[in-house]
Short mmCIF file of C-alpha atoms in Angstrom, two decimals:
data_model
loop_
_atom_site.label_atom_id
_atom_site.label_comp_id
_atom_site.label_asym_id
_atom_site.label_seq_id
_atom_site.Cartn_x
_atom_site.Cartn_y
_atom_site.Cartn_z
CA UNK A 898 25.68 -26.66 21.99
CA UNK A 899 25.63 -26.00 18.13
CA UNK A 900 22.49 -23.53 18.66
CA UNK A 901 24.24 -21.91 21.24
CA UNK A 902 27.32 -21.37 19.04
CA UNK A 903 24.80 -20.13 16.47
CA UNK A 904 23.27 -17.60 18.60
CA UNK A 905 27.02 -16.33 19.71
CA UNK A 906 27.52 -16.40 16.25
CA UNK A 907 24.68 -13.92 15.16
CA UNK A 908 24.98 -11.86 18.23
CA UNK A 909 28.61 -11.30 17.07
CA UNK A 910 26.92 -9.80 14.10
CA UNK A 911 24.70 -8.33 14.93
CA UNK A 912 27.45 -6.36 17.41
CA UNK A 913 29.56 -5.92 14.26
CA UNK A 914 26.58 -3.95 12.66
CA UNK A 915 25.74 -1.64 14.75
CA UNK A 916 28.99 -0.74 15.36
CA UNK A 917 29.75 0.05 11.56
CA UNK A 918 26.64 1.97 11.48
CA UNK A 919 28.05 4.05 14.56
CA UNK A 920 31.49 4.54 12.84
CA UNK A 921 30.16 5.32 9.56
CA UNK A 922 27.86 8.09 10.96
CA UNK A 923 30.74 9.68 13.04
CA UNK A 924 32.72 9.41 9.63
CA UNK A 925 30.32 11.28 8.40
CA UNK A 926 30.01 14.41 11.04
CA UNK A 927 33.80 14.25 10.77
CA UNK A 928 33.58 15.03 7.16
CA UNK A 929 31.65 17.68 7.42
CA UNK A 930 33.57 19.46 10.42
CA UNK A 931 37.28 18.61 8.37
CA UNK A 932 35.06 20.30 5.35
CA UNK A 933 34.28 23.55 7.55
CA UNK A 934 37.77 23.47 9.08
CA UNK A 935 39.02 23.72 5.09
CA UNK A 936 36.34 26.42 4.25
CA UNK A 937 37.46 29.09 7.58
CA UNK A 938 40.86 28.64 7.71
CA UNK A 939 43.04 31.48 6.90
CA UNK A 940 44.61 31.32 3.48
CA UNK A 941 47.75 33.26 2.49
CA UNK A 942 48.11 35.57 -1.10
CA UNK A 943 44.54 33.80 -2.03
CA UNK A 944 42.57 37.06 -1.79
CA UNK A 945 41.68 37.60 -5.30
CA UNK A 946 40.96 33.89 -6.38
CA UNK A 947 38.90 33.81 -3.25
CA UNK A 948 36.47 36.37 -4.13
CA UNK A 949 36.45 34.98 -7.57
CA UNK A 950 35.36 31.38 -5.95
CA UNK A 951 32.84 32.66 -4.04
CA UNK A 952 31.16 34.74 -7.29
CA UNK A 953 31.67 31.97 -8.95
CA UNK A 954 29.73 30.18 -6.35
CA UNK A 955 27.12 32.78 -5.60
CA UNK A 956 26.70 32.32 -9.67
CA UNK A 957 26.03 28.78 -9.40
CA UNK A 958 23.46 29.05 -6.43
CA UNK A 959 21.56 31.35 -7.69
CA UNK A 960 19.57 28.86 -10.27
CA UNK A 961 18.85 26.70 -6.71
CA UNK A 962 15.62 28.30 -5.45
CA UNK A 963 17.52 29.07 -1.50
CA UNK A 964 18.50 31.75 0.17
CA UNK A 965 22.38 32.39 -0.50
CA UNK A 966 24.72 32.70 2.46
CA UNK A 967 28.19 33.87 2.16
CA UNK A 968 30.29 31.07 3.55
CA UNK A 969 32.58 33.64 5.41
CA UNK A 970 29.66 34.89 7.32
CA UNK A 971 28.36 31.87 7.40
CA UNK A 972 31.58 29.92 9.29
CA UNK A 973 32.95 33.00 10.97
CA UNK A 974 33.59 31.12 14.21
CA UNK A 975 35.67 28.01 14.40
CA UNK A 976 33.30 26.06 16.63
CA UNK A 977 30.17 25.47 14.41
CA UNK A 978 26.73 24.87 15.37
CA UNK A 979 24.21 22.63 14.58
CA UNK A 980 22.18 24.80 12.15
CA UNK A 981 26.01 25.78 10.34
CA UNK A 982 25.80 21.93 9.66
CA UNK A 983 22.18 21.33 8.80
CA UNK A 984 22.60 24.41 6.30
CA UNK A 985 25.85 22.95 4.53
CA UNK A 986 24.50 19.67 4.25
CA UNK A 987 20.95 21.07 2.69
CA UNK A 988 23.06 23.06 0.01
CA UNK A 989 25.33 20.31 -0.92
CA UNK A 990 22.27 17.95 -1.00
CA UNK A 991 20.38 20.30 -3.41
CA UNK A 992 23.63 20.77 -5.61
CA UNK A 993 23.44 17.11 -6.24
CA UNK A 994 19.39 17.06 -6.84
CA UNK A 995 19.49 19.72 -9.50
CA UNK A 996 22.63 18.03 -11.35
CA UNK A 997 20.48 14.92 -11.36
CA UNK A 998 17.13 16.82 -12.46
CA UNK A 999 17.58 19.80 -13.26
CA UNK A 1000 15.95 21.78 -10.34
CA UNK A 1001 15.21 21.37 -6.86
CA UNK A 1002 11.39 21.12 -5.47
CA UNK A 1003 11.43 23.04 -1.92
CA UNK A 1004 8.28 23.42 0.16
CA UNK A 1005 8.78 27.15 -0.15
CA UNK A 1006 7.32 26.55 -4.05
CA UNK A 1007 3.96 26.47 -2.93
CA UNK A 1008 3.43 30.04 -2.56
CA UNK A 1009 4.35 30.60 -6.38
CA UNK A 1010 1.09 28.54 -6.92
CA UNK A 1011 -1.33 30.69 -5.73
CA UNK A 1012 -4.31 30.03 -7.78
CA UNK A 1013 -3.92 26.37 -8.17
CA UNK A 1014 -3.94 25.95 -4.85
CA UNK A 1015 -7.08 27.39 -3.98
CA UNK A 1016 -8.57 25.03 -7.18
CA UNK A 1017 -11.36 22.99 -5.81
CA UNK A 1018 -11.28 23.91 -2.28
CA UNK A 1019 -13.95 25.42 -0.06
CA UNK A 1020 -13.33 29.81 0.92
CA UNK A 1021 -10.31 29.84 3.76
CA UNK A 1022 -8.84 26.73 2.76
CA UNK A 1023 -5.96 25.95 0.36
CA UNK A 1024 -3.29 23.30 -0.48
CA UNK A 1025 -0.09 24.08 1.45
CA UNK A 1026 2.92 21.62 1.68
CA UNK A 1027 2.77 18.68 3.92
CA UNK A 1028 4.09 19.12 7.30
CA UNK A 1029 3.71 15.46 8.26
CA UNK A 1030 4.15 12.31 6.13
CA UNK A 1031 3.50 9.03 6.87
CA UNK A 1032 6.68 7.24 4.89
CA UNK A 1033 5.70 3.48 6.10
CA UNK A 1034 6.06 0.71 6.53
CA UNK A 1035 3.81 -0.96 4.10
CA UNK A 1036 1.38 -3.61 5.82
CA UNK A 1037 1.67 -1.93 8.88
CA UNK A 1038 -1.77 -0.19 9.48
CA UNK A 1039 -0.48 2.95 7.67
CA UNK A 1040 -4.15 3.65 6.07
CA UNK A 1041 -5.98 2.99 9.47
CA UNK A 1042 -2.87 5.54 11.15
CA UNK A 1043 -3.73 8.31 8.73
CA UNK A 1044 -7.69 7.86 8.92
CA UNK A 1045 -7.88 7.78 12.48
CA UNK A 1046 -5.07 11.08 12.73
CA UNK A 1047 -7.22 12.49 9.73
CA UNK A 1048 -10.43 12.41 12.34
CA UNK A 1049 -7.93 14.81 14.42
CA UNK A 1050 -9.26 18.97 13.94
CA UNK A 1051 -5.71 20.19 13.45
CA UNK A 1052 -4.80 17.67 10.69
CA UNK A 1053 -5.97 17.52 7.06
CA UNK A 1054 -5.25 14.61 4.93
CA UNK A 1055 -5.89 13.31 1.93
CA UNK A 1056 -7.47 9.76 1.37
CA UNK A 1057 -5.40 8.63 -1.47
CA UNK A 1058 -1.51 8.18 -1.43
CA UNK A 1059 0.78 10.76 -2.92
CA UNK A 1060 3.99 8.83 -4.69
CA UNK A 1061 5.37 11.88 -5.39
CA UNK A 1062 9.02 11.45 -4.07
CA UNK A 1063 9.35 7.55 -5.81
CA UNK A 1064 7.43 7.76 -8.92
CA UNK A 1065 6.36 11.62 -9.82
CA UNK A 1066 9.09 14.09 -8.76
CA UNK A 1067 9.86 15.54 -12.54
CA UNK A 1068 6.01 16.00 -12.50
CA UNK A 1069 6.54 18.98 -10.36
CA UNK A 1070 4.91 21.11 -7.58
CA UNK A 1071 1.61 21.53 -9.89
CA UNK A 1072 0.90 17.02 -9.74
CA UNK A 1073 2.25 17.65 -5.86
CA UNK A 1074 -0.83 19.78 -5.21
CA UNK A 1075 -3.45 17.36 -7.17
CA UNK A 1076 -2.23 14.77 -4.79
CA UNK A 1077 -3.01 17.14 -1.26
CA UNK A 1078 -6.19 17.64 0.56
CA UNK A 1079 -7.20 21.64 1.15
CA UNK A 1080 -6.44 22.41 4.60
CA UNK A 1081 -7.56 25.82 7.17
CA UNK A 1082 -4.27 28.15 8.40
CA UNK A 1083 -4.38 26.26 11.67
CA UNK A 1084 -4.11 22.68 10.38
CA UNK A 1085 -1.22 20.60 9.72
CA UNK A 1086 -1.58 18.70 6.11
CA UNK A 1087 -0.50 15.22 6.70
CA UNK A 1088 0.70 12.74 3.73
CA UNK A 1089 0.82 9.28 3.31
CA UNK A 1090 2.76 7.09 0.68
CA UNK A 1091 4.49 3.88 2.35
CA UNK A 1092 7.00 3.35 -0.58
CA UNK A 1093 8.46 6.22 0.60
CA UNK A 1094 10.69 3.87 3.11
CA UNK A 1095 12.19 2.61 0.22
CA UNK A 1096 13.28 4.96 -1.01
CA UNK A 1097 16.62 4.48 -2.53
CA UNK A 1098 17.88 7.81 -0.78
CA UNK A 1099 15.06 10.29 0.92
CA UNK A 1100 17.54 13.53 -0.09
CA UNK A 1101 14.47 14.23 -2.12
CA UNK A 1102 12.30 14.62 0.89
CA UNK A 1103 15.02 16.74 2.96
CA UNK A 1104 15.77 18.67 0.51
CA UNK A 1105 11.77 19.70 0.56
CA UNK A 1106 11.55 20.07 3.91
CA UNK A 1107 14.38 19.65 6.02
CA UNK A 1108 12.11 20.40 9.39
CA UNK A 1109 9.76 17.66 8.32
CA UNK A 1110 7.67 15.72 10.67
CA UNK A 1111 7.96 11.77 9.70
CA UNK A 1112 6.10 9.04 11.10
CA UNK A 1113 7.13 5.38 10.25
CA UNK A 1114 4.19 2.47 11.84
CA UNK A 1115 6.32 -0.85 11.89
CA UNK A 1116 4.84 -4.31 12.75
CA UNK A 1117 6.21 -7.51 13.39
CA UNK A 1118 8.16 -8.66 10.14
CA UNK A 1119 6.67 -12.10 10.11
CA UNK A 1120 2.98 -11.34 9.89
CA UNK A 1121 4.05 -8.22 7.47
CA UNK A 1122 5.51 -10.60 5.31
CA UNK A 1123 2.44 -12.72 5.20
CA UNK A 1124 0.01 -10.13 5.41
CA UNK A 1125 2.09 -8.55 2.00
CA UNK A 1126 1.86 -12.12 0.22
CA UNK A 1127 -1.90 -11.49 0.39
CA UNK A 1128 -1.76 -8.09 -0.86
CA UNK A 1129 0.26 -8.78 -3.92
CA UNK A 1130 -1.35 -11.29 -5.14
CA UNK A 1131 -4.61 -9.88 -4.74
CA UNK A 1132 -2.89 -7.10 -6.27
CA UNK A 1133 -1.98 -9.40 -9.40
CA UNK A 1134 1.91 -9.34 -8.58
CA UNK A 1135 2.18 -12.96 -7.57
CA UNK A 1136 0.45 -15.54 -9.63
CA UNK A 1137 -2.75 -17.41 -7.64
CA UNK A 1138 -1.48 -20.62 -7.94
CA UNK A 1139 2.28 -19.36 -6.35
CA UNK A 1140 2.56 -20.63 -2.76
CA UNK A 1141 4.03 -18.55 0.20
CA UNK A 1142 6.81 -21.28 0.59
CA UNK A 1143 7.68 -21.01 -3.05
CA UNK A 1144 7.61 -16.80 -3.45
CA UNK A 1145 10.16 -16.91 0.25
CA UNK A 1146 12.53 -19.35 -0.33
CA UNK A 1147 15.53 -19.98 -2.37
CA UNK A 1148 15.84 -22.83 -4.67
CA UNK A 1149 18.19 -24.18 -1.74
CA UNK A 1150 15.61 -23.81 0.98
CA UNK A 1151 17.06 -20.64 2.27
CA UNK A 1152 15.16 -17.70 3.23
CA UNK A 1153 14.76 -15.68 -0.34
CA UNK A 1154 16.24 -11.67 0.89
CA UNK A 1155 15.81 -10.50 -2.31
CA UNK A 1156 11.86 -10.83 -3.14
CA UNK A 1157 9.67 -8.09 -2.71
CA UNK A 1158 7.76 -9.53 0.70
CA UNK A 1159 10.89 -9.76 2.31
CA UNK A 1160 12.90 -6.97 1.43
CA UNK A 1161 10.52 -4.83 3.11
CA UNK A 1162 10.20 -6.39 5.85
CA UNK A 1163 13.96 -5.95 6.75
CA UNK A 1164 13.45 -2.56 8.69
CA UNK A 1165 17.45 -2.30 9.60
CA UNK A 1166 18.64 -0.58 6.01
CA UNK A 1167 15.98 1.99 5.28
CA UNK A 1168 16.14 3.53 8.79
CA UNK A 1169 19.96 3.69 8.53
CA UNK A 1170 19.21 6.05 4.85
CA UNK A 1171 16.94 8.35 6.81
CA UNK A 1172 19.06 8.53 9.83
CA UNK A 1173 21.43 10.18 7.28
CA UNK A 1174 18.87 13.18 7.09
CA UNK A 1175 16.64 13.56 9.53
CA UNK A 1176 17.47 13.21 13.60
CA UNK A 1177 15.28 10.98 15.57
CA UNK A 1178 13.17 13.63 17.06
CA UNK A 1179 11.73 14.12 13.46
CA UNK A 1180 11.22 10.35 13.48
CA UNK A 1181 8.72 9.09 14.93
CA UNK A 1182 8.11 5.28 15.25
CA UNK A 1183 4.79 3.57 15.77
CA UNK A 1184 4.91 0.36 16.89
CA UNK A 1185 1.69 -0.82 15.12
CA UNK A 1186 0.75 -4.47 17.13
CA UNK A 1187 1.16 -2.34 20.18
CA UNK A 1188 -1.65 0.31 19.20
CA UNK A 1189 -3.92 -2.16 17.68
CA UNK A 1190 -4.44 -3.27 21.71
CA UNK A 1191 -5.05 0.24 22.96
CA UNK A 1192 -5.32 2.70 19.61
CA UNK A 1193 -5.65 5.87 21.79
CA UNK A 1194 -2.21 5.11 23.05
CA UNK A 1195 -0.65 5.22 20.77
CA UNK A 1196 -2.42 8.43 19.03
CA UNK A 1197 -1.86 10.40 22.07
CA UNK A 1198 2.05 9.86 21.47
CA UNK A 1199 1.90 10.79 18.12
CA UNK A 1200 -0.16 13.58 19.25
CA UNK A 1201 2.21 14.36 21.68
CA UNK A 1202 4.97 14.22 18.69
CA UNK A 1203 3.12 16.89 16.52
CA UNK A 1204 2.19 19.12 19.54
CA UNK A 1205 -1.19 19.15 18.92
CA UNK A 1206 -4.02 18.99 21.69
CA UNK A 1207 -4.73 15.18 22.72
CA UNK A 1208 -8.04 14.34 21.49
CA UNK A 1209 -8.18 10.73 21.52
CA UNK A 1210 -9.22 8.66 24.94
CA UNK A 1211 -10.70 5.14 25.06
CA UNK A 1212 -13.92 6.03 25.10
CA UNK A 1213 -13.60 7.77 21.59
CA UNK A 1214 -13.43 3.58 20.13
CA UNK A 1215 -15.66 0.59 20.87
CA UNK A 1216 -14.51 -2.76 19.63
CA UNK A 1217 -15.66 -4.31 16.46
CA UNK A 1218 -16.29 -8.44 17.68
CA UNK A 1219 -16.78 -9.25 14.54
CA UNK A 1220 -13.53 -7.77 12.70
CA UNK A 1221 -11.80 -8.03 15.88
CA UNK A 1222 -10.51 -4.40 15.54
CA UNK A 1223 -11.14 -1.20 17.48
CA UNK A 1224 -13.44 1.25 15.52
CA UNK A 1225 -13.69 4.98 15.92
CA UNK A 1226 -17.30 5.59 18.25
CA UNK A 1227 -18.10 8.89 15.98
CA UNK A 1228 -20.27 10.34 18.51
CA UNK A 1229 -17.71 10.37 20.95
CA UNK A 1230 -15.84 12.90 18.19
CA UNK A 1231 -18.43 14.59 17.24
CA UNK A 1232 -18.04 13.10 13.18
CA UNK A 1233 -19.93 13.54 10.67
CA UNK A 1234 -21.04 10.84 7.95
CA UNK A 1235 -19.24 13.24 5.63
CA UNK A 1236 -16.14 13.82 7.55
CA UNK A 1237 -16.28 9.51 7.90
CA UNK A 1238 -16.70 9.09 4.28
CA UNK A 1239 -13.76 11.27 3.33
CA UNK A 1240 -11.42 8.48 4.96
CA UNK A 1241 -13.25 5.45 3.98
CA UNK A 1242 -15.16 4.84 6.93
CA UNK A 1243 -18.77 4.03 7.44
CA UNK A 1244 -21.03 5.57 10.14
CA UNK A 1245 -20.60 3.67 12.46
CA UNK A 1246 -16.31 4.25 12.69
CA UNK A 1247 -14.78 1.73 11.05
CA UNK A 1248 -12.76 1.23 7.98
CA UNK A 1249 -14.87 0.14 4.69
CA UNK A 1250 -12.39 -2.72 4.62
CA UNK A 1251 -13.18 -4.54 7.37
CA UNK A 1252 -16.50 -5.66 6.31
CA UNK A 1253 -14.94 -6.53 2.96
CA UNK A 1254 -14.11 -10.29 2.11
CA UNK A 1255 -10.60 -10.59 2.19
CA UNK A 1256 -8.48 -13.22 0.33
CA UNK A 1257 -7.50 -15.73 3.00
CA UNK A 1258 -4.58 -16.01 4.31
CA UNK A 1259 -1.93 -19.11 3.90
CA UNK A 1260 -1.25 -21.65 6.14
CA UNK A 1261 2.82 -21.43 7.04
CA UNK A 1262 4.04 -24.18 8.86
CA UNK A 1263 5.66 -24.00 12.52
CA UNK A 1264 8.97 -24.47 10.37
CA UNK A 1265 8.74 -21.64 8.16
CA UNK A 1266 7.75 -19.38 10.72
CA UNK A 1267 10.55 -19.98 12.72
CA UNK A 1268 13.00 -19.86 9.88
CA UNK A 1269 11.31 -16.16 8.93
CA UNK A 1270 11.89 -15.48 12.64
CA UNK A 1271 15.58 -16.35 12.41
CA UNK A 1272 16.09 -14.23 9.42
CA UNK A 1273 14.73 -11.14 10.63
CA UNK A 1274 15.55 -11.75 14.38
CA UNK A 1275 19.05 -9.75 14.00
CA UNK A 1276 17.85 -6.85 11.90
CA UNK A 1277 14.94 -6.51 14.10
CA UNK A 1278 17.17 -6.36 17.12
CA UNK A 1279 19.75 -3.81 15.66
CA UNK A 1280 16.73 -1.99 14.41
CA UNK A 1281 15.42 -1.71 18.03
CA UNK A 1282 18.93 -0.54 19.20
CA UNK A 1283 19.09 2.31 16.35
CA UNK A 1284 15.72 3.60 17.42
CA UNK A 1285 16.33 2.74 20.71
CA UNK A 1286 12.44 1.16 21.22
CA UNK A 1287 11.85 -2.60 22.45
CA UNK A 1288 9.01 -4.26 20.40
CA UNK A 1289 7.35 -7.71 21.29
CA UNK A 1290 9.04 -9.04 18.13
CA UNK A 1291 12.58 -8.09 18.26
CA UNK A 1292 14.95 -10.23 20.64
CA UNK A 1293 17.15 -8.64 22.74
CA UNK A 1294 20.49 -8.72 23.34
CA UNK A 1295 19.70 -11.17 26.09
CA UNK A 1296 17.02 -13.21 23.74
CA UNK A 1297 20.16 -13.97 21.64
CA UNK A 1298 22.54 -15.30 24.74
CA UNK A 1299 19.34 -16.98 26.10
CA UNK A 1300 17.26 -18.16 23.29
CA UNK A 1301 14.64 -20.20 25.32
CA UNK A 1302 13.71 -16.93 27.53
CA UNK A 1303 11.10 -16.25 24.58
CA UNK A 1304 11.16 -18.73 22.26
CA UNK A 1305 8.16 -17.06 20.25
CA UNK A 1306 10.69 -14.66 19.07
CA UNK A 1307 12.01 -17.51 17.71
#
């Protein structure tokens, strides 16, 4: 009876949540619209300080590297469209980027960089802006994502990841293009820097490229959480002799929210920043544990997404026994041992890193697992209802009324 109450409890929650996050977006649209409303209607005796306004707007713009639009021609009918919105919201944005640094870094940059981009690239190639980035999530099979896509004719993409958008944006357009493979006129260059989920807000990124192509790979929280344990302190971040049970829980015994492990495992309050910016169809999500069954799957769709010829079928892998992964079969693609090498892969398809010796992982009890199952079991599920995608991972609505349908979820 008292785990049933509990369940009520969190699905009551959980409810509450996504609800808030419904209200709070239309809040938002309704801002904007009463904000339009303001700027069109008719205003009596205000001709002159009008004008003035607008010059004195038209002043200000003019450092911001856009096109200027006269609001009146802008918002000369009532009813506005989608693009009058996208455009208002892209100028405010960059108002607030350049009062915070000083200037505003737009893809359209790139062609004042002629020369530097053509630095260290073969004749008919250059560096252009991305036109896809892989934001996340950490842990998720991001590098094996972009390798594989990388394999792809239409897509360039550079081995190494950018951090240009959390860690380098005063560095300018000149470190952006140090950080981007060289790419043919028909290709699409394709980024990768996981942090960028994080991001505290990803105006940076929209502001760049508000027609951006994302792609976010998630995974089931639990084993990200474990598998990131491993990485950090191989990584030096968490002392050898620090336990898993000791870096995730509270002195109280209480699942620990605020360490690094777990934080990004919670999916629910990065996806609501992004939503902010960029509509779902420029968001795609790959569900990771899915794809690691049947990677060409899961490539066609993102395929699919960029709307790019499908490539990938399943006789393009064979499966590794030993690393228990799907490689690449690079006869099947017709691959080179240069075009392999670019992406840290061997000859035969597969990732350097799954021959290497990895640090093992730690054993975490029946009890922990279940209380990391608990924790993330109600952002998972309002995660799934934002994106509107089931995963094997996230209970349902139904998982939470009837919590022994799939007690693994549990």
């Amino acid at each position: 009876m008292t785990c049933h109450r509990h369940h009520l409890y969190n699905l009551c929650l959980l409810y509450a949540s996504v609800i808030l996050f419904v209200i709070a977006a239309r809040q938002h649209i309704n801002f904007l619209y009463s904000t339009y409303d303001k700027m069109t209607s008719p205003k009596r005796n205000n001709t002159n300080m009008e004008n003035k306004e607008i010059n004195s707007e038209r002043t200000n713009e003019a450092d911001i590297n856009v096109e200027y639009n006269d609001p009146t021609r802008i918002h000369i009918e009532r009813n506005k469209s989608l693009d009058d919105l996208k455009l208002e919201k892209l100028k405010q944005i960059e108002k607030e980027i350049k009062n915070k640094y000083g200037f505003v870094i737009k893809a359209s940059d790139f062609e004042k960089y002629g020369k530097a981009r053509k630095e260290d690239c073969l004749p008919g190639t250059m560096k252009r802006p991305p036109d896809i980035i892989i934001i996340g999530v950490q842990k998720c099979g991001t590098a094996v994502l972009r390798s594989m896509l990388a394999m792809h004719p239409t897509i360039a993409a550079q081995r190494k990841e950018a951090h240009f958008f959390n860690r380098s944006y005063r560095e300018g357009v000149p470190y952006y293009l140090e950080q981007l493979p060289c790419s043919k006129p028909n290709q699409l260059t394709l980024e990768k820097t996981p942090a960028y989920f994080d991001l505290t807000d990803p105006a940076l990124l929209y502001a760049f490229n508000p027609n951006m192509k994302l792609i976010l790979s998630v995974c089931d929280p639990v084993n990200r959480t474990i598998s990131a344990f491993v990485h950090e302190k191989r990584m030096g971040h968490i002392p050898l002799e620090r336990s898993f049970t000791e870096e995730i829980l509270t002195k109280d015994g209480a699942i620990n929210a605020s360490v690094n492990i777990t934080k990004r495992s919670n999916y629910l309050a990065p996806i609501t920043k992004y939503h902010r910016y960029f509509p779902p169809s420029q968001l795609y999500i790959h569900d990771y544990d899915l794809t690691k069954q049947k990677p060409w799957e899961g490539l066609n769709k993102i395929e699919n997404y960029l709307g790019i010829d499908n490539i990938f079928t399943q006789s393009s892998f064979w499966f590794n026994n030993n690393a228990q992964v799907f490689c690449l079969d690079p006869p099947a693609l017709n691959l080179t041992k240069e075009k392999l090498k670019t992406q840290n892969m061997f000859e035969d398809g597969c990732m350097n890193y799954f021959y290497k010796e990895h640090m093992p992982k730690p054993k975490v009890s029946e009890k922990i697992l279940k209380m990391l199952r608990r924790h993330y079991g109600i952002y998972s599920t309002a995660f799934s209802m934002i994106v509107r995608k089931s995963f094997n991972w996230s209970p349902t609505v139904t998982d939470w009324l009837h919590p022994d349908h799939h007690p693994e979820r549990w």
